[in-house]
Amino acid sequence: MAYDFIGKVILITGAAGGIGAATARELYSLGALLVLTDMQQEAVDQLAQEFDAERVLPLALDVTDAEASKRVVQSAVERFGRLDVAFANAGIAWRSDPKTLRICPTDEFRRIVEVDLFGVWNTMQAALPEVIRNQGQILVTSSIYAFINGLVNAPYAASKAGVEALARALLVELGGTGASVSVVYPGWTETAIAKIAFGGNDLATRMNKTVLPNYLRQPIQPQQVAKAITQGMRSRRPRIVVPGRWTPIALLRGLLNPLIDRYLQRHKALQKLLRELESGSGAGS
Ligand SMILES: NC(=O)c1ccc[n+]([C@@H]2O[C@H](COP(=O)([O-])OP(=O)(O)OC[C@H]3O[C@@H](n4cnc5c(N)ncnc54)[C@H](O)[C@@H]3O)[C@@H](O)[C@H]2O)c1
């Protein structure tokens, strides 16, 4: 039976960002009650102004804070009486310039994993009792980086692969409870986080153009991701790949990845750009 959104209480982390806000709008239009969370209270307050105050609870939440994540779930239950769905969506990438692992400072590696992997775990852990009680859903935003080569984006790719592994394990562990788990794999989407590879950083942009065929390089709009998410949620789809052009690669990754890695490893123009990137940055700690 299709999952009905009317009256369902849905928590979104990173709700003020591109994909979070677009998904919030989509879910709101389908009748959900929303717990909108992000780093800054003002950012979620601003988003909440688009909606009927009765149906929305905007709260500041840093997903790296496990106790604060539990308090947010508690507030959601106090306000709406229940929590049905947690969408663990908050994420970050490099602070500024992209780096290879050779020059990646440990504190930056740790910061990315802290938000992108531990942050998802904190949200999941806080929401699970309610989600199970209400036979609801856990959604996590992974990325195509869970299955493509993560060159010059390794802490992010490692986190997104970790998020996928976490969610797949949970999916099976929740078997028979009536609750479900979905992994969202967006391709490049026009939001703040993706700017670095689309003009924000010259070398990252050139690398993208050097190794990716044009059809895979076109960013999509967050609204397209949001639509795919709500469609996937309706049928509790375990994997939501968007746009569809990434689906064959997602499905055939076991066969394709060794070939692609080998191709990239021998790609002379790519190697030149990688050395250029490394020579332009300081050594990591
Ligand atoms: N845009 C893309 O190309 C793309 C592709 C694949 C996956 N994703 C993933 O989609 C998710 C949403 O990203 P987006 O594209 O909307 O980017 P975005 O930068 O617009 O949104 C990310 C949001 O997360 C919030 N955030 C960052 N650190 C946080 C923390 N510690 N606690 C709480 N919130 C925090 C930010 O304030 C921001 O509002 C991320 O997990 C991202 O990795 C994005």
mmCIF file of C-alpha atoms and ligand atoms in Angstrom:
data_model
loop_
_atom_site.group_PDB
_atom_site.id
_atom_site.type_symbol
_atom_site.label_atom_id
_atom_site.label_comp_id
_atom_site.label_asym_id
_atom_site.label_seq_id
_atom_site.Cartn_x
_atom_site.Cartn_y
_atom_site.Cartn_z
ATOM 1 C CA MET A 1 0.000 0.000 0.000
ATOM 2 C CA ALA A 2 1.309 3.465 -0.868
ATOM 3 C CA TYR A 3 2.662 5.443 2.087
ATOM 4 C CA ASP A 4 0.244 8.251 2.866
ATOM 5 C CA PHE A 5 1.917 11.523 3.894
ATOM 6 C CA ILE A 6 -1.166 13.195 5.353
ATOM 7 C CA GLY A 7 -0.593 13.879 9.045
ATOM 8 C CA LYS A 8 2.793 12.136 9.060
ATOM 9 C CA VAL A 9 5.469 13.875 11.136
ATOM 10 C CA ILE A 10 8.714 14.167 9.222
ATOM 11 C CA LEU A 11 12.040 15.386 10.591
ATOM 12 C CA ILE A 12 14.530 16.796 8.091
ATOM 13 C CA THR A 13 18.151 17.646 8.901
ATOM 14 C CA GLY A 14 19.943 20.197 6.736
ATOM 15 C CA ALA A 15 16.437 21.449 5.938
ATOM 16 C CA ALA A 16 17.551 24.965 5.019
ATOM 17 C CA GLY A 17 19.804 23.688 2.217
ATOM 18 C CA GLY A 18 18.894 23.079 -1.408
ATOM 19 C CA ILE A 19 17.707 19.468 -1.265
ATOM 20 C CA GLY A 20 16.340 19.728 2.297
ATOM 21 C CA ALA A 21 14.176 22.782 1.555
ATOM 22 C CA ALA A 22 12.908 21.415 -1.777
ATOM 23 C CA THR A 23 11.944 18.139 -0.068
ATOM 24 C CA ALA A 24 10.274 20.030 2.774
ATOM 25 C CA ARG A 25 8.122 21.924 0.236
ATOM 26 C CA GLU A 26 7.207 18.732 -1.577
ATOM 27 C CA LEU A 27 6.313 16.882 1.637
ATOM 28 C CA TYR A 28 4.319 19.837 2.913
ATOM 29 C CA SER A 29 2.291 19.913 -0.300
ATOM 30 C CA LEU A 30 1.498 16.225 0.260
ATOM 31 C CA GLY A 31 0.089 16.886 3.731
ATOM 32 C CA ALA A 32 3.006 16.138 6.083
ATOM 33 C CA LEU A 33 3.832 17.939 9.337
ATOM 34 C CA LEU A 34 7.459 19.051 9.333
ATOM 35 C CA VAL A 35 10.245 19.279 11.880
ATOM 36 C CA LEU A 36 12.744 21.474 10.078
ATOM 37 C CA THR A 37 16.265 21.447 11.494
ATOM 38 C CA ASP A 38 19.551 23.028 10.454
ATOM 39 C CA MET A 39 22.601 24.694 12.003
ATOM 40 C CA GLN A 40 21.051 28.148 12.317
ATOM 41 C CA GLN A 41 17.652 28.841 13.867
ATOM 42 C CA GLU A 42 17.130 31.863 11.561
ATOM 43 C CA ALA A 43 17.564 29.697 8.477
ATOM 44 C CA VAL A 44 14.843 27.229 9.482
ATOM 45 C CA ASP A 45 12.617 30.039 10.775
ATOM 46 C CA GLN A 46 12.833 31.628 7.343
ATOM 47 C CA LEU A 47 11.875 28.384 5.603
ATOM 48 C CA ALA A 48 9.067 27.797 8.093
ATOM 49 C CA GLN A 49 7.505 31.128 7.080
ATOM 50 C CA GLU A 50 6.491 29.514 3.796
ATOM 51 C CA PHE A 51 4.232 27.104 5.688
ATOM 52 C CA ASP A 52 1.245 27.138 8.021
ATOM 53 C CA ALA A 53 2.715 27.546 11.532
ATOM 54 C CA GLU A 54 0.429 24.749 12.794
ATOM 55 C CA ARG A 55 2.181 22.229 10.599
ATOM 56 C CA VAL A 56 5.812 23.087 11.162
ATOM 57 C CA LEU A 57 8.381 23.079 13.959
ATOM 58 C CA PRO A 58 11.667 24.837 13.080
ATOM 59 C CA LEU A 59 14.595 23.971 15.367
ATOM 60 C CA ALA A 60 18.344 24.573 15.358
ATOM 61 C CA LEU A 61 20.281 21.307 15.316
ATOM 62 C CA ASP A 62 23.906 20.489 14.708
ATOM 63 C CA VAL A 63 23.746 16.829 13.686
ATOM 64 C CA THR A 64 27.145 16.117 15.222
ATOM 65 C CA ASP A 65 25.516 16.571 18.647
ATOM 66 C CA ALA A 66 23.931 13.235 19.588
ATOM 67 C CA GLU A 67 22.176 14.554 22.693
ATOM 68 C CA ALA A 68 20.735 17.545 20.828
ATOM 69 C CA SER A 69 19.441 15.139 18.165
ATOM 70 C CA LYS A 70 17.537 13.230 20.861
ATOM 71 C CA ARG A 71 16.150 16.477 22.273
ATOM 72 C CA VAL A 72 14.851 17.433 18.821
ATOM 73 C CA VAL A 73 13.008 14.133 18.517
ATOM 74 C CA GLN A 74 11.571 14.696 21.987
ATOM 75 C CA SER A 75 10.407 18.188 20.984
ATOM 76 C CA ALA A 76 8.780 16.751 17.855
ATOM 77 C CA VAL A 77 6.854 14.214 19.949
ATOM 78 C CA GLU A 78 5.843 16.880 22.470
ATOM 79 C CA ARG A 79 4.580 19.140 19.692
ATOM 80 C CA PHE A 80 2.954 16.653 17.298
ATOM 81 C CA GLY A 81 2.521 13.530 19.449
ATOM 82 C CA ARG A 82 4.707 11.337 17.240
ATOM 83 C CA LEU A 83 7.538 11.107 14.722
ATOM 84 C CA ASP A 84 7.061 8.970 11.622
ATOM 85 C CA VAL A 85 9.999 9.727 9.361
ATOM 86 C CA ALA A 86 13.568 10.949 9.811
ATOM 87 C CA PHE A 87 15.345 12.272 6.748
ATOM 88 C CA ALA A 88 19.051 12.394 7.653
ATOM 89 C CA ASN A 89 20.091 14.801 4.955
ATOM 90 C CA ALA A 90 22.575 17.324 6.414
ATOM 91 C CA GLY A 91 25.953 17.224 4.742
ATOM 92 C CA ILE A 92 29.113 19.162 4.024
ATOM 93 C CA ALA A 93 32.083 18.962 1.683
ATOM 94 C CA TRP A 94 35.414 20.832 1.603
ATOM 95 C CA ARG A 95 35.563 24.147 3.420
ATOM 96 C CA SER A 96 37.260 25.725 0.398
ATOM 97 C CA ASP A 97 39.656 24.042 -2.018
ATOM 98 C CA PRO A 98 39.414 20.335 -2.858
ATOM 99 C CA LYS A 99 42.331 18.150 -1.795
ATOM 100 C CA THR A 100 43.881 14.813 -2.572
ATOM 101 C CA LEU A 101 44.407 12.480 0.373
ATOM 102 C CA ARG A 102 48.132 13.219 0.216
ATOM 103 C CA ILE A 103 47.530 16.842 1.250
ATOM 104 C CA CYS A 104 44.254 16.516 3.172
ATOM 105 C CA PRO A 105 44.584 17.884 6.718
ATOM 106 C CA THR A 106 43.396 15.352 9.290
ATOM 107 C CA ASP A 107 41.119 17.855 11.018
ATOM 108 C CA GLU A 108 39.274 18.546 7.760
ATOM 109 C CA PHE A 109 38.937 14.831 7.001
ATOM 110 C CA ARG A 110 37.552 14.297 10.497
ATOM 111 C CA ARG A 111 35.148 17.249 10.258
ATOM 112 C CA ILE A 112 33.579 15.915 7.055
ATOM 113 C CA VAL A 113 33.178 12.372 8.407
ATOM 114 C CA GLU A 114 31.830 13.782 11.671
ATOM 115 C CA VAL A 115 28.959 15.564 9.887
ATOM 116 C CA ASP A 116 28.370 13.281 6.898
ATOM 117 C CA LEU A 117 28.600 9.895 8.630
ATOM 118 C CA PHE A 118 28.320 10.364 12.406
ATOM 119 C CA GLY A 119 25.662 13.031 11.836
ATOM 120 C CA VAL A 120 23.509 10.509 9.986
ATOM 121 C CA TRP A 121 24.075 7.955 12.725
ATOM 122 C CA ASN A 122 23.054 10.477 15.406
ATOM 123 C CA THR A 123 19.827 11.298 13.567
ATOM 124 C CA MET A 124 19.079 7.651 12.941
ATOM 125 C CA GLN A 125 19.736 6.635 16.532
ATOM 126 C CA ALA A 126 17.629 9.448 17.970
ATOM 127 C CA ALA A 127 14.668 8.775 15.670
ATOM 128 C CA LEU A 128 14.624 4.975 15.636
ATOM 129 C CA PRO A 129 12.374 4.288 18.660
ATOM 130 C CA GLU A 130 9.634 6.563 17.268
ATOM 131 C CA VAL A 131 10.084 5.429 13.660
ATOM 132 C CA ILE A 132 9.778 1.777 14.681
ATOM 133 C CA ARG A 133 6.811 2.496 16.945
ATOM 134 C CA ASN A 134 4.997 4.183 14.040
ATOM 135 C CA GLN A 135 6.162 1.794 11.295
ATOM 136 C CA GLY A 136 7.690 4.795 9.622
ATOM 137 C CA GLN A 137 10.759 5.445 7.527
ATOM 138 C CA ILE A 138 14.407 6.366 7.849
ATOM 139 C CA LEU A 139 15.845 8.136 4.808
ATOM 140 C CA VAL A 140 19.496 8.960 4.419
ATOM 141 C CA THR A 141 21.111 11.182 1.817
ATOM 142 C CA SER A 142 24.055 9.300 0.441
ATOM 143 C CA SER A 143 25.351 10.280 -3.018
ATOM 144 C CA ILE A 144 26.598 8.882 -6.287
ATOM 145 C CA TYR A 145 29.913 9.210 -4.420
ATOM 146 C CA ALA A 146 28.924 6.004 -2.612
ATOM 147 C CA PHE A 147 29.772 4.147 -5.815
ATOM 148 C CA ILE A 148 31.854 6.373 -8.107
ATOM 149 C CA ASN A 149 35.560 6.992 -7.547
ATOM 150 C CA GLY A 150 35.970 9.648 -4.843
ATOM 151 C CA LEU A 151 39.109 11.299 -6.175
ATOM 152 C CA VAL A 152 39.719 14.744 -4.653
ATOM 153 C CA ASN A 153 36.639 14.154 -2.526
ATOM 154 C CA ALA A 154 37.714 11.150 -0.474
ATOM 155 C CA PRO A 155 36.442 12.060 3.017
ATOM 156 C CA TYR A 156 33.059 12.860 1.473
ATOM 157 C CA ALA A 157 33.003 9.685 -0.636
ATOM 158 C CA ALA A 158 34.076 7.545 2.323
ATOM 159 C CA SER A 159 31.274 9.055 4.419
ATOM 160 C CA LYS A 160 28.652 8.575 1.713
ATOM 161 C CA ALA A 161 29.690 4.944 1.184
ATOM 162 C CA GLY A 162 29.512 4.574 4.964
ATOM 163 C CA VAL A 163 26.033 6.070 5.042
ATOM 164 C CA GLU A 164 24.917 3.575 2.422
ATOM 165 C CA ALA A 165 26.393 0.670 4.406
ATOM 166 C CA LEU A 166 24.745 1.918 7.591
ATOM 167 C CA ALA A 167 21.343 2.204 5.937
ATOM 168 C CA ARG A 168 21.550 -1.192 4.220
ATOM 169 C CA ALA A 169 22.343 -2.851 7.537
ATOM 170 C CA LEU A 170 19.465 -1.037 9.216
ATOM 171 C CA LEU A 171 17.082 -2.023 6.417
ATOM 172 C CA VAL A 172 17.679 -5.700 7.151
ATOM 173 C CA GLU A 173 17.794 -5.256 10.907
ATOM 174 C CA LEU A 174 14.350 -3.616 10.791
ATOM 175 C CA GLY A 175 12.878 -6.472 8.730
ATOM 176 C CA GLY A 176 9.527 -7.506 10.167
ATOM 177 C CA THR A 177 9.009 -4.289 12.161
ATOM 178 C CA GLY A 178 7.013 -2.523 9.455
ATOM 179 C CA ALA A 179 9.531 0.355 9.421
ATOM 180 C CA SER A 180 11.682 0.847 6.331
ATOM 181 C CA VAL A 181 14.933 2.458 5.231
ATOM 182 C CA SER A 182 15.776 4.254 1.991
ATOM 183 C CA VAL A 183 19.101 5.442 0.637
ATOM 184 C CA VAL A 184 18.950 8.524 -1.584
ATOM 185 C CA TYR A 185 21.724 8.782 -4.190
ATOM 186 C CA PRO A 186 21.569 12.217 -5.826
ATOM 187 C CA GLY A 187 23.827 13.054 -8.717
ATOM 188 C CA TRP A 188 25.233 16.584 -8.882
ATOM 189 C CA THR A 189 22.495 18.995 -7.915
ATOM 190 C CA GLU A 190 22.560 22.784 -8.124
ATOM 191 C CA THR A 191 23.039 23.663 -4.453
ATOM 192 C CA ALA A 192 25.728 25.348 -2.363
ATOM 193 C CA ILE A 193 27.614 22.108 -1.718
ATOM 194 C CA ALA A 194 28.108 21.322 -5.418
ATOM 195 C CA LYS A 195 29.419 24.757 -6.458
ATOM 196 C CA ILE A 196 33.041 23.707 -6.043
ATOM 197 C CA ALA A 197 32.885 21.353 -9.055
ATOM 198 C CA PHE A 198 30.865 23.746 -11.222
ATOM 199 C CA GLY A 199 32.913 26.898 -11.440
ATOM 200 C CA GLY A 200 33.547 27.429 -7.701
ATOM 201 C CA ASN A 201 37.012 25.931 -7.983
ATOM 202 C CA ASP A 202 38.866 26.044 -11.258
ATOM 203 C CA LEU A 203 40.813 22.791 -10.868
ATOM 204 C CA ALA A 204 37.816 20.793 -9.639
ATOM 205 C CA THR A 205 35.770 22.129 -12.539
ATOM 206 C CA ARG A 206 38.504 21.230 -15.057
ATOM 207 C CA MET A 207 38.854 17.737 -13.559
ATOM 208 C CA ASN A 208 35.141 17.191 -13.891
ATOM 209 C CA LYS A 209 35.259 18.210 -17.548
ATOM 210 C CA THR A 210 38.334 16.065 -18.183
ATOM 211 C CA VAL A 211 37.030 12.767 -16.858
ATOM 212 C CA LEU A 212 33.249 12.862 -17.078
ATOM 213 C CA PRO A 213 31.147 12.520 -20.217
ATOM 214 C CA ASN A 214 28.949 15.544 -20.772
ATOM 215 C CA TYR A 215 25.655 13.747 -20.062
ATOM 216 C CA LEU A 216 26.790 12.791 -16.548
ATOM 217 C CA ARG A 217 28.073 16.256 -15.779
ATOM 218 C CA GLN A 218 24.816 18.200 -16.043
ATOM 219 C CA PRO A 219 23.620 19.206 -12.563
ATOM 220 C CA ILE A 220 19.942 18.812 -11.802
ATOM 221 C CA GLN A 221 17.644 21.009 -9.730
ATOM 222 C CA PRO A 222 16.904 20.193 -6.069
ATOM 223 C CA GLN A 223 13.188 20.005 -6.944
ATOM 224 C CA GLN A 224 13.903 16.954 -9.113
ATOM 225 C CA VAL A 225 15.626 15.266 -6.195
ATOM 226 C CA ALA A 226 12.725 16.158 -3.908
ATOM 227 C CA LYS A 227 10.180 14.634 -6.312
ATOM 228 C CA ALA A 228 12.213 11.448 -6.604
ATOM 229 C CA ILE A 229 12.438 11.265 -2.813
ATOM 230 C CA THR A 230 8.699 11.583 -2.234
ATOM 231 C CA GLN A 231 7.948 9.107 -5.027
ATOM 232 C CA GLY A 232 10.427 6.669 -3.492
ATOM 233 C CA MET A 233 8.957 7.170 -0.025
ATOM 234 C CA ARG A 234 5.475 6.353 -1.308
ATOM 235 C CA SER A 235 6.534 2.798 -2.092
ATOM 236 C CA ARG A 236 9.290 2.654 0.570
ATOM 237 C CA ARG A 237 11.865 2.109 -2.159
ATOM 238 C CA PRO A 238 15.197 1.087 -0.585
ATOM 239 C CA ARG A 239 17.255 2.882 -3.261
ATOM 240 C CA ILE A 240 16.404 6.244 -4.807
ATOM 241 C CA VAL A 241 18.871 7.147 -7.561
ATOM 242 C CA VAL A 242 18.315 10.562 -9.125
ATOM 243 C CA PRO A 243 18.684 11.458 -11.967
ATOM 244 C CA GLY A 244 18.014 8.111 -13.655
ATOM 245 C CA ARG A 245 21.113 8.451 -15.863
ATOM 246 C CA TRP A 246 23.128 7.162 -12.873
ATOM 247 C CA THR A 247 21.033 4.014 -12.426
ATOM 248 C CA PRO A 248 22.975 1.752 -14.843
ATOM 249 C CA ILE A 249 26.235 2.722 -13.125
ATOM 250 C CA ALA A 250 24.681 2.164 -9.695
ATOM 251 C CA LEU A 251 23.488 -1.275 -10.780
ATOM 252 C CA LEU A 252 26.645 -2.342 -12.626
ATOM 253 C CA ARG A 253 29.155 -0.832 -10.223
ATOM 254 C CA GLY A 254 30.784 -4.175 -9.403
ATOM 255 C CA LEU A 255 31.734 -4.638 -13.036
ATOM 256 C CA LEU A 256 32.365 -1.032 -14.010
ATOM 257 C CA ASN A 257 34.345 0.282 -11.037
ATOM 258 C CA PRO A 258 37.537 -1.736 -11.600
ATOM 259 C CA LEU A 259 37.522 -0.662 -15.261
ATOM 260 C CA ILE A 260 36.848 2.989 -14.462
ATOM 261 C CA ASP A 261 39.471 3.077 -11.680
ATOM 262 C CA ARG A 262 42.025 1.642 -14.092
ATOM 263 C CA TYR A 263 41.086 4.171 -16.762
ATOM 264 C CA LEU A 264 41.383 7.082 -14.314
ATOM 265 C CA GLN A 265 44.644 5.781 -12.875
ATOM 266 C CA ARG A 266 46.213 5.982 -16.352
ATOM 267 C CA HIS A 267 44.587 9.246 -17.411
ATOM 268 C CA LYS A 268 47.536 11.584 -18.169
ATOM 269 C CA ALA A 269 45.538 14.839 -18.268
ATOM 270 C CA LEU A 270 43.901 13.959 -14.944
ATOM 271 C CA GLN A 271 47.243 13.182 -13.331
ATOM 272 C CA LYS A 272 48.568 16.550 -14.490
ATOM 273 C CA LEU A 273 45.618 18.319 -12.846
ATOM 274 C CA LEU A 274 46.075 16.317 -9.634
ATOM 275 C CA ARG A 275 49.748 17.314 -9.394
ATOM 276 C CA GLU A 276 48.784 20.922 -10.122
ATOM 277 C CA LEU A 277 46.260 20.813 -7.293
ATOM 278 C CA GLU A 278 48.812 19.343 -4.878
ATOM 279 C CA SER A 279 51.515 21.824 -5.745
ATOM 280 C CA GLY A 280 49.131 24.735 -5.178
ATOM 281 C CA SER A 281 48.213 23.674 -1.615
ATOM 282 C CA GLY A 282 50.152 23.296 1.616
ATOM 283 C CA ALA A 283 51.012 19.876 3.056
ATOM 284 C CA GLY A 284 48.420 18.229 5.310
ATOM 285 C CA SER A 285 48.820 17.774 9.028
HETATM 286 N N1 LIG B 1 24.189 18.947 -4.288
HETATM 287 C C1 LIG B 1 24.699 17.821 -4.724
HETATM 288 O O1 LIG B 1 25.274 17.747 -5.828
HETATM 289 C C2 LIG B 1 24.568 16.568 -3.897
HETATM 290 C C3 LIG B 1 24.756 15.326 -4.531
HETATM 291 C C4 LIG B 1 24.688 14.175 -3.772
HETATM 292 C C5 LIG B 1 24.378 14.248 -2.420
HETATM 293 N N2 LIG B 1 24.185 15.458 -1.844
HETATM 294 C C6 LIG B 1 23.889 15.489 -0.404
HETATM 295 O O2 LIG B 1 22.630 16.085 -0.224
HETATM 296 C C7 LIG B 1 22.540 16.574 1.111
HETATM 297 C C8 LIG B 1 21.981 17.984 1.081
HETATM 298 O O3 LIG B 1 22.922 18.817 0.444
HETATM 299 P P1 LIG B 1 22.512 20.003 -0.525
HETATM 300 O O4 LIG B 1 22.910 19.612 -1.881
HETATM 301 O O5 LIG B 1 21.121 20.422 -0.265
HETATM 302 O O6 LIG B 1 23.569 21.101 -0.044
HETATM 303 P P2 LIG B 1 23.362 22.411 0.825
HETATM 304 O O7 LIG B 1 24.733 22.875 1.163
HETATM 305 O O8 LIG B 1 22.441 23.337 0.137
HETATM 306 O O9 LIG B 1 22.616 21.868 2.140
HETATM 307 C C9 LIG B 1 23.275 21.217 3.187
HETATM 308 C C10 LIG B 1 22.636 21.681 4.488
HETATM 309 O O10 LIG B 1 23.216 20.950 5.574
HETATM 310 C C11 LIG B 1 23.395 21.877 6.637
HETATM 311 N N3 LIG B 1 24.436 21.408 7.555
HETATM 312 C C12 LIG B 1 25.767 21.402 7.359
HETATM 313 N N4 LIG B 1 26.390 20.945 8.460
HETATM 314 C C13 LIG B 1 25.421 20.666 9.356
HETATM 315 C C14 LIG B 1 25.427 20.174 10.678
HETATM 316 N N5 LIG B 1 26.571 19.885 11.323
HETATM 317 N N6 LIG B 1 24.245 19.991 11.307
HETATM 318 C C15 LIG B 1 23.092 20.296 10.691
HETATM 319 N N7 LIG B 1 23.004 20.769 9.434
HETATM 320 C C16 LIG B 1 24.174 20.958 8.790
HETATM 321 C C17 LIG B 1 23.779 23.186 5.958
HETATM 322 O O11 LIG B 1 23.577 24.283 6.831
HETATM 323 C C18 LIG B 1 22.887 23.179 4.755
HETATM 324 O O12 LIG B 1 21.666 23.830 4.999
HETATM 325 C C19 LIG B 1 23.950 16.472 1.686
HETATM 326 O O13 LIG B 1 24.060 15.335 2.496
HETATM 327 C C20 LIG B 1 24.811 16.313 0.454
HETATM 328 O O14 LIG B 1 26.018 15.649 0.731
HETATM 329 C C21 LIG B 1 24.265 16.622 -2.552
#
